[in-house]
PDB file of C-alpha atoms in Angstrom:
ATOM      1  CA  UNK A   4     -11.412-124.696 -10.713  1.00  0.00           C
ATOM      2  CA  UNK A   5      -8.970-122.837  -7.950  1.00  0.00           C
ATOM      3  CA  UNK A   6      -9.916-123.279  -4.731  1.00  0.00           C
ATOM      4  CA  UNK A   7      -6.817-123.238  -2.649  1.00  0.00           C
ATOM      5  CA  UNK A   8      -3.653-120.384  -2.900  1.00  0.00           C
ATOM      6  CA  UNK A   9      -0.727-122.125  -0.888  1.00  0.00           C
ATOM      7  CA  UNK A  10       0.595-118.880  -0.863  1.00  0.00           C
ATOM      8  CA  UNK A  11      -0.558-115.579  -0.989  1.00  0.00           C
ATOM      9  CA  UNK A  12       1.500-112.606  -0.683  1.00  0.00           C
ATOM     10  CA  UNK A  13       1.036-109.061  -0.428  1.00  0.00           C
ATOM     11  CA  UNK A  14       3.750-106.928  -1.096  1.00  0.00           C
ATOM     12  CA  UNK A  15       2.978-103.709   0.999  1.00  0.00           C
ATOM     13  CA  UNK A  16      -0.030-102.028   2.485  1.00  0.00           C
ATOM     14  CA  UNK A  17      -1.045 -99.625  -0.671  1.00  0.00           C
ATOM     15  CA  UNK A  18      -4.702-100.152  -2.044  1.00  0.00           C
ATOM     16  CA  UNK A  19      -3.551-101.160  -5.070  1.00  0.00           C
ATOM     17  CA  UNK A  20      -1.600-104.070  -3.990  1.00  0.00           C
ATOM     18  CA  UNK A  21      -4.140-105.639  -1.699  1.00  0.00           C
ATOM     19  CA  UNK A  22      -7.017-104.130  -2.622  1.00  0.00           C
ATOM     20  CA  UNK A  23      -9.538-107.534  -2.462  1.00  0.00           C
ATOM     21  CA  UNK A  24      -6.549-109.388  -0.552  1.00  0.00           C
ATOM     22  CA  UNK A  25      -9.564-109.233   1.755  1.00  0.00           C
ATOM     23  CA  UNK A  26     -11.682-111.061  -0.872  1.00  0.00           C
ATOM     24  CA  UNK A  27      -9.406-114.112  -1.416  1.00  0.00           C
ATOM     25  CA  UNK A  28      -9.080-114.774   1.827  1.00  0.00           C
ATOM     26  CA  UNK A  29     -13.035-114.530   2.615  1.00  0.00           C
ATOM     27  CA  UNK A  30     -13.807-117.096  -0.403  1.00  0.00           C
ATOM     28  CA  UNK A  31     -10.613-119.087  -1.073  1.00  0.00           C
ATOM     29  CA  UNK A  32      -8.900-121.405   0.932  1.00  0.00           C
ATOM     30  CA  UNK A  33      -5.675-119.905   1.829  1.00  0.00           C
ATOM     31  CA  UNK A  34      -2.448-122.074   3.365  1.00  0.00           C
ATOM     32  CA  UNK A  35       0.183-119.206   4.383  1.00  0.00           C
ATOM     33  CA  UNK A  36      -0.425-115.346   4.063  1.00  0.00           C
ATOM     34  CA  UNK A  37       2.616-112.891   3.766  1.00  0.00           C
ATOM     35  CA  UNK A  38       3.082-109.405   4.424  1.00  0.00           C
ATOM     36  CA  UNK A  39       5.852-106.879   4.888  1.00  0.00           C
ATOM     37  CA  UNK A  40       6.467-105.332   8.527  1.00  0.00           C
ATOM     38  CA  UNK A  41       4.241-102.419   7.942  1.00  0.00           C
ATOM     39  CA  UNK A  42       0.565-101.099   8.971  1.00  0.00           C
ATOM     40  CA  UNK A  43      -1.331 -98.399   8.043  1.00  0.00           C
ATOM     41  CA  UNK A  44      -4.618 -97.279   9.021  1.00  0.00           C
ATOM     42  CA  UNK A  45      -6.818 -97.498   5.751  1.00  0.00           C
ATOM     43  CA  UNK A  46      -9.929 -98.777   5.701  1.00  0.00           C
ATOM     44  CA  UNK A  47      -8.569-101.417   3.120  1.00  0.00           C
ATOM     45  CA  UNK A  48      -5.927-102.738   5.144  1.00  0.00           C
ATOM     46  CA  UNK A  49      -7.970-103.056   8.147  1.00  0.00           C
ATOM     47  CA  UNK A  50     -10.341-105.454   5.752  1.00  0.00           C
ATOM     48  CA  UNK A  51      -7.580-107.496   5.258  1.00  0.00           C
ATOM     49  CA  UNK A  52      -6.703-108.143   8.959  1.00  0.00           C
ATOM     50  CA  UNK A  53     -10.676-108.307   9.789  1.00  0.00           C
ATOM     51  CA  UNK A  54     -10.146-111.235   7.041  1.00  0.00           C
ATOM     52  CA  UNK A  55      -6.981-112.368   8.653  1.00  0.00           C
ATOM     53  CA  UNK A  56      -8.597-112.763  11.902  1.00  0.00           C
ATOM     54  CA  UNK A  57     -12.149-114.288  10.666  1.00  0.00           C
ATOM     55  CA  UNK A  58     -10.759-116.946   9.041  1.00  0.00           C
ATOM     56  CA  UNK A  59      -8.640-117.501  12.447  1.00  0.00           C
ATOM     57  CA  UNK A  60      -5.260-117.134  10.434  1.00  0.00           C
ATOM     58  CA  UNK A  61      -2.387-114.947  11.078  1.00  0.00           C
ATOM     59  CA  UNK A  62      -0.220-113.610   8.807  1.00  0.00           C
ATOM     60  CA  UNK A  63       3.791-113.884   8.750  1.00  0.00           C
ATOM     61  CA  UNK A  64       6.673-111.316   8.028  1.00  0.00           C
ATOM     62  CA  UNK A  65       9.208-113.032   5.871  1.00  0.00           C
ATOM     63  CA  UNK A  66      12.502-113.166   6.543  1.00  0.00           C
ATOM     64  CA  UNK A  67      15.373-111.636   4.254  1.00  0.00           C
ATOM     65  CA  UNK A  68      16.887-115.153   2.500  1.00  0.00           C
ATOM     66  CA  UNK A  69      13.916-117.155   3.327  1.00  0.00           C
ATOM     67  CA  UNK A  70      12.806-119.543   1.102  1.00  0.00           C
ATOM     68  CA  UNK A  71      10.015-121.941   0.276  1.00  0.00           C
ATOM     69  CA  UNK A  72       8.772-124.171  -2.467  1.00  0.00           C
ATOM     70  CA  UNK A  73       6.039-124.399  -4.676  1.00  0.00           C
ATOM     71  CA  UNK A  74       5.830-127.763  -6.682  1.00  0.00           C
ATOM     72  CA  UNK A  75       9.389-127.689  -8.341  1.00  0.00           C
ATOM     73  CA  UNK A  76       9.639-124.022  -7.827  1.00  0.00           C
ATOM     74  CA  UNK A  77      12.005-122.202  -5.366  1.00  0.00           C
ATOM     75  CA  UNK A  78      11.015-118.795  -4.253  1.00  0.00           C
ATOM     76  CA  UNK A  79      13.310-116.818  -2.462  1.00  0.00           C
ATOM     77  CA  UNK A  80      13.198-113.367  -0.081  1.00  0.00           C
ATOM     78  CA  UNK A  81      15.085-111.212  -1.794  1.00  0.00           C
ATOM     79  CA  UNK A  82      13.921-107.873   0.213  1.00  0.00           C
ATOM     80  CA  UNK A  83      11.526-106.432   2.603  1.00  0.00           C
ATOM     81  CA  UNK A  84      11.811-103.574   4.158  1.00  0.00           C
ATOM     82  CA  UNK A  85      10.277-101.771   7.507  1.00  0.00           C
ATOM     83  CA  UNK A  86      10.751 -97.878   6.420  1.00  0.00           C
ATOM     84  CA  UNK A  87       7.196 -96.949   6.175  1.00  0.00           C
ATOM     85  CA  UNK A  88       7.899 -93.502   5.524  1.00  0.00           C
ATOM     86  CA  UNK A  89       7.627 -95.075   1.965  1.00  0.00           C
ATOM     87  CA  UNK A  90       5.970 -97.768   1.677  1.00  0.00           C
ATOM     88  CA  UNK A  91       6.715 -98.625  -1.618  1.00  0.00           C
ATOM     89  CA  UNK A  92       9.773 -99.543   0.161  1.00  0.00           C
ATOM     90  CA  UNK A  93       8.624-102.242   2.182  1.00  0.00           C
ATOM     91  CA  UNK A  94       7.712-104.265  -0.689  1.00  0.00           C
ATOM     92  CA  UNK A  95       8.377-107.575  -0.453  1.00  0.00           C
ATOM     93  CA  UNK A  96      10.467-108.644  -3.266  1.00  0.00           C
ATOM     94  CA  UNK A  97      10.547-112.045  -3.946  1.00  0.00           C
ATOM     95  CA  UNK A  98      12.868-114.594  -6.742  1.00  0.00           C
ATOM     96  CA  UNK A  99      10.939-117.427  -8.606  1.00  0.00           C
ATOM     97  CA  UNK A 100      13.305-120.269 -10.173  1.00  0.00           C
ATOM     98  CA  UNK A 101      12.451-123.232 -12.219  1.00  0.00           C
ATOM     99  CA  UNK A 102      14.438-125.328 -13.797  1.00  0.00           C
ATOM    100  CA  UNK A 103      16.665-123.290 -16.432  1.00  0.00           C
ATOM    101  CA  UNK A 104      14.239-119.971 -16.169  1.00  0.00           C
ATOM    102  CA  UNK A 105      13.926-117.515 -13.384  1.00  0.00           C
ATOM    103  CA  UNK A 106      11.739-114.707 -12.228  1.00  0.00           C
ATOM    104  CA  UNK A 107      11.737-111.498  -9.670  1.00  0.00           C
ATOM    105  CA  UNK A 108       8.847-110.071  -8.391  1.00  0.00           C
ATOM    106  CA  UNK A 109       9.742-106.507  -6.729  1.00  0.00           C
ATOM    107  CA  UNK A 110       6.363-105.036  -5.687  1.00  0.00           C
ATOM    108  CA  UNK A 111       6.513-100.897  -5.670  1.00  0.00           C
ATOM    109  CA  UNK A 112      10.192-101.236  -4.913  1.00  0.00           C
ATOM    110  CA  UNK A 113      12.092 -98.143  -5.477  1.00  0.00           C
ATOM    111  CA  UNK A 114      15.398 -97.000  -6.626  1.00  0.00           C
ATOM    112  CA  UNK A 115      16.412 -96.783  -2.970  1.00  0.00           C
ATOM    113  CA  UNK A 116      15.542-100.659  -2.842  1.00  0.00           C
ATOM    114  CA  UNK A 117      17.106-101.012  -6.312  1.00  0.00           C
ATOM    115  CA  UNK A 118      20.479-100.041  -4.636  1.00  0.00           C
ATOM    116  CA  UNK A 119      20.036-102.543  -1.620  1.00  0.00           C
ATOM    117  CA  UNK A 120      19.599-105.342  -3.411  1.00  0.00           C
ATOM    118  CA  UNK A 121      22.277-104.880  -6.323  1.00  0.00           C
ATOM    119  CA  UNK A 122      24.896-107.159  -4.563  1.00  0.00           C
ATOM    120  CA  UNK A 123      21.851-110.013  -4.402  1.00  0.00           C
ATOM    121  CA  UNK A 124      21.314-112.866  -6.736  1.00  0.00           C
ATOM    122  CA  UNK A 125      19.251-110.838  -9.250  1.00  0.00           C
ATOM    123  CA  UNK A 126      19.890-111.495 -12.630  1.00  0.00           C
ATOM    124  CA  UNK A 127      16.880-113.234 -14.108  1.00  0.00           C
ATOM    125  CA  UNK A 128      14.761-114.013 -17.377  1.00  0.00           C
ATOM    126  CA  UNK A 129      11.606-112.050 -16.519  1.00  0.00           C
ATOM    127  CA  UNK A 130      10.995-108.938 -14.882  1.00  0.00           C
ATOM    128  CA  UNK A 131       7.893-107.457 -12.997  1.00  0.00           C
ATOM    129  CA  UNK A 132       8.806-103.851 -13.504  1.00  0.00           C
ATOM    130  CA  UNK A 133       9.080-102.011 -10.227  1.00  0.00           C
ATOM    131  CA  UNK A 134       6.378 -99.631  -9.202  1.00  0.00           C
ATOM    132  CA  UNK A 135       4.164 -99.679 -12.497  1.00  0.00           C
ATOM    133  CA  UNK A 136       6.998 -98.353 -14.367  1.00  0.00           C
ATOM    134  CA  UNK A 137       7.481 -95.178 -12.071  1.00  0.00           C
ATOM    135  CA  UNK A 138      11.026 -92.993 -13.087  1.00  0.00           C
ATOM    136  CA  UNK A 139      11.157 -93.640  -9.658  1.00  0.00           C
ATOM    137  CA  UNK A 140      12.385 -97.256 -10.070  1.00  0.00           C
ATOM    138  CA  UNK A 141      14.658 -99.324 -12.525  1.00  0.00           C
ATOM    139  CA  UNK A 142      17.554 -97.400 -12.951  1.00  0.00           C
ATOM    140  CA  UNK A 143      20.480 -98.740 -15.389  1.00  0.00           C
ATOM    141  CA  UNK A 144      22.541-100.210 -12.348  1.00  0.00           C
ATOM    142  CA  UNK A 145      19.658-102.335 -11.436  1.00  0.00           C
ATOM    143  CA  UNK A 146      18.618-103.072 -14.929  1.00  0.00           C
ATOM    144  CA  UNK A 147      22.446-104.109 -15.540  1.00  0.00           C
ATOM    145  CA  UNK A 148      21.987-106.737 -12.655  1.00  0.00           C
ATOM    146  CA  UNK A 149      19.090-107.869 -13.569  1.00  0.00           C
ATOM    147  CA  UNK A 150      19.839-108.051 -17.461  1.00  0.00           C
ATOM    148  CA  UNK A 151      15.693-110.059 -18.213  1.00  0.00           C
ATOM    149  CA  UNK A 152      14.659-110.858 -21.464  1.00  0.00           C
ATOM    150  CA  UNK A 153      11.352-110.095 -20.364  1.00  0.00           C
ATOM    151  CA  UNK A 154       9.918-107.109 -18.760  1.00  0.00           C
ATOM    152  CA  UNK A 155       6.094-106.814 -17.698  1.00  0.00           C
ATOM    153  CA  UNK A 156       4.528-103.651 -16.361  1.00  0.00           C
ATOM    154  CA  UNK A 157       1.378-104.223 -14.222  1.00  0.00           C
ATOM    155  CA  UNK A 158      -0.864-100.584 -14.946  1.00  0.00           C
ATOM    156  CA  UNK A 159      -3.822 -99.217 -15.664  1.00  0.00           C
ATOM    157  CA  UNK A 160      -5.566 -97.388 -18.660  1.00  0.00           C
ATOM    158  CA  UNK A 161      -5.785 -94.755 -17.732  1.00  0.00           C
ATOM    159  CA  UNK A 162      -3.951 -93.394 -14.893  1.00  0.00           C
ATOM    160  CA  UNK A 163      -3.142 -90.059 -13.006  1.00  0.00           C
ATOM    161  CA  UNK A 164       0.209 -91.051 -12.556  1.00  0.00           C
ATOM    162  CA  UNK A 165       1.244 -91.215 -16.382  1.00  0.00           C
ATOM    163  CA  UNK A 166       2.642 -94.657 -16.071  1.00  0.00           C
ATOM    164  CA  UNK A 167       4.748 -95.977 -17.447  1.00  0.00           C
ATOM    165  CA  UNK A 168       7.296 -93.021 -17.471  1.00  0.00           C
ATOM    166  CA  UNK A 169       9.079 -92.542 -20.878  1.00  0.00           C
ATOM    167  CA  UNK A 170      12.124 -92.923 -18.831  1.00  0.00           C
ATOM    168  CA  UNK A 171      11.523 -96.593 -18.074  1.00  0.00           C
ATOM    169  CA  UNK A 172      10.427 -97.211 -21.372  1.00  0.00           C
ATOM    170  CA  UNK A 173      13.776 -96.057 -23.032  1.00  0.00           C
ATOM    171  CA  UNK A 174      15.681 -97.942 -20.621  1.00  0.00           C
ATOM    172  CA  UNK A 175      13.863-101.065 -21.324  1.00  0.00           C
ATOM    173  CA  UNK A 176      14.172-100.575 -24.893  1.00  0.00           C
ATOM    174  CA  UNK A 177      17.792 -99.806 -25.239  1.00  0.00           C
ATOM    175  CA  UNK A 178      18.742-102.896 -23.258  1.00  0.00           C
ATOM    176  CA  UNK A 179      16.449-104.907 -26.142  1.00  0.00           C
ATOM    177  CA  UNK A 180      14.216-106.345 -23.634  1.00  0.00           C
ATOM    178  CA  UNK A 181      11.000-107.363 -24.464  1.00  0.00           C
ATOM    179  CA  UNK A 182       8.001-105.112 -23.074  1.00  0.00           C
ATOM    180  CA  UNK A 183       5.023-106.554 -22.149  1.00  0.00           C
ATOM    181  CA  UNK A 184       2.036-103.791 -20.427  1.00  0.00           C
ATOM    182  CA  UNK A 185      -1.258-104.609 -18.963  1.00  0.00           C
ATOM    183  CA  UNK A 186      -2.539-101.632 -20.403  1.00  0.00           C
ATOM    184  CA  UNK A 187      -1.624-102.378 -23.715  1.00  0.00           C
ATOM    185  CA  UNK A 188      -2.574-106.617 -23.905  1.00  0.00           C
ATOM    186  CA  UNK A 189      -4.710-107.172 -20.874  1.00  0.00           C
ATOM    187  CA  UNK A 190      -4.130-109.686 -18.365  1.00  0.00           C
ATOM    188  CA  UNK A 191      -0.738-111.518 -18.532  1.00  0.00           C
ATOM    189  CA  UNK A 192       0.249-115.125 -18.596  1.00  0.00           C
ATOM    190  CA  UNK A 193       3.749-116.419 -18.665  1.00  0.00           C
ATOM    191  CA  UNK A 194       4.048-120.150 -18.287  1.00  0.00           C
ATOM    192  CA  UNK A 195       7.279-121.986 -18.441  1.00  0.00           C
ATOM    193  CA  UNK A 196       8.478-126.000 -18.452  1.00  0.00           C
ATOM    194  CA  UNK A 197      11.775-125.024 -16.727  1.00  0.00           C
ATOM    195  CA  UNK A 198      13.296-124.203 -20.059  1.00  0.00           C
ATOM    196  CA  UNK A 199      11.296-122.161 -22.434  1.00  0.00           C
ATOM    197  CA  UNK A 200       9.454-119.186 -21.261  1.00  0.00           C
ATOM    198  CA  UNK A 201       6.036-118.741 -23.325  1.00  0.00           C
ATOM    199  CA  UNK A 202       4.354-115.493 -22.703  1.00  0.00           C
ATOM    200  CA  UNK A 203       0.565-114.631 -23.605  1.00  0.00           C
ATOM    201  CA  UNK A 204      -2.075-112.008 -22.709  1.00  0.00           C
ATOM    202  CA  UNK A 205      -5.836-111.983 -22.888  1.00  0.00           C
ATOM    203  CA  UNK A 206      -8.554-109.373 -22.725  1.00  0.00           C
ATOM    204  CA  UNK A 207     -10.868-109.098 -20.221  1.00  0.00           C
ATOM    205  CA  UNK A 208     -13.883-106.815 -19.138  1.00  0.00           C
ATOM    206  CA  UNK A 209     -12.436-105.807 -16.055  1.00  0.00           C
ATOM    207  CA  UNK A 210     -12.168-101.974 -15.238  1.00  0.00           C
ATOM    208  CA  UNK A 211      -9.072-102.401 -13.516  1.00  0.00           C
TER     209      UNK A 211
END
């Protein structure tokens, strides 16, 4: 029974982050629409702007800091970046908070991201792991800032790009944080009253 997204965000331009962006927007009814400062030519990011522009919306680049609220929540900017040499690096990396529990959201952001943000307000409950796990991301100065309870990897079964790297994996385990991976539950719901964090997955027949 959704029928409205007061929010929808797309971290960077890679088919695999909005890949059917195109298709909320067409059937939902969407408030604000984010994106990083970045374009590409693919044929699935020009779906999203035909989208954009059909439903006579425009989309905004957010600010570094910014901030806005959703219920009791407060999400906050924590990154994006305009270096589309990579753009795993212009992920939009965003902090959730509710009452006692908080959350970050960091996209495909890399190590080189990592290092930008280790002087930010970082240190959270839950974890989306950074770029599906990739060696590339989560190194132990960022996982030291950080310091979740939680981690969640968002990845397919299976992939060409072997992810999650053993690397991460170790890294995650030696710091006792709990692992949750698409690939291994399905489909991932964490809910939380502001206090308690309560974490369940379910299995669906999508092929990813």
């Amino acid at each position: 029974n959704i029928s409205n997204f007061k929010y929808l965000v797309g971290t960077h331009p890679h088919e695999d982050h909005i890949g059917g962006f195109d298709d909320v927007i067409n059937n939902f009814s969407v408030d604000n629409i984010y994106l990083p400062d970045a374009i590409t030519t693919t044929r699935t990011f020009t779906d999203v702007l035909d989208a954009i522009e059909n439903k006579n919306m425009s989309y905004m680049v957010p600010s570094v800091g910014e901030t806005f609220t959703l219920g009791d929540a407060l999400l906050e900017v924590i990154y994006t970046g305009t270096d589309t040499s990579d753009l795993n690096n212009t992920s939009i990396v965003l902090r959730l908070d509710f009452g006692e529990t908080s959350f970050l959201f960091t996209g495909d952001a890399t190590d080189k991201t990592e290092k930008l943000i280790l002087n930010k307000s970082i240190d959270v409950d839950v974890l989306k792991v950074g770029h599906h796990g990739s060696r590339y991301s989560t190194t132990l100065d960022f996982l030291n800032k950080v310091s979740p309870k939680y981690a969640i990897i968002s990845v397919g079964n299976p992939n060409t790009y072997d992810h999650p790297h053993s690397e991460t994996i170790e890294k995650l385990e030696s710091k006792n944080i709990e692992i949750y991976r698409t690939d291994k539950v399905g489909t991932i719901l964490v809910s939380t009253d502001g206090k308690t964090i309560d974490i369940t997955s379910v299995r669906t027949d999508t092929n990813g």
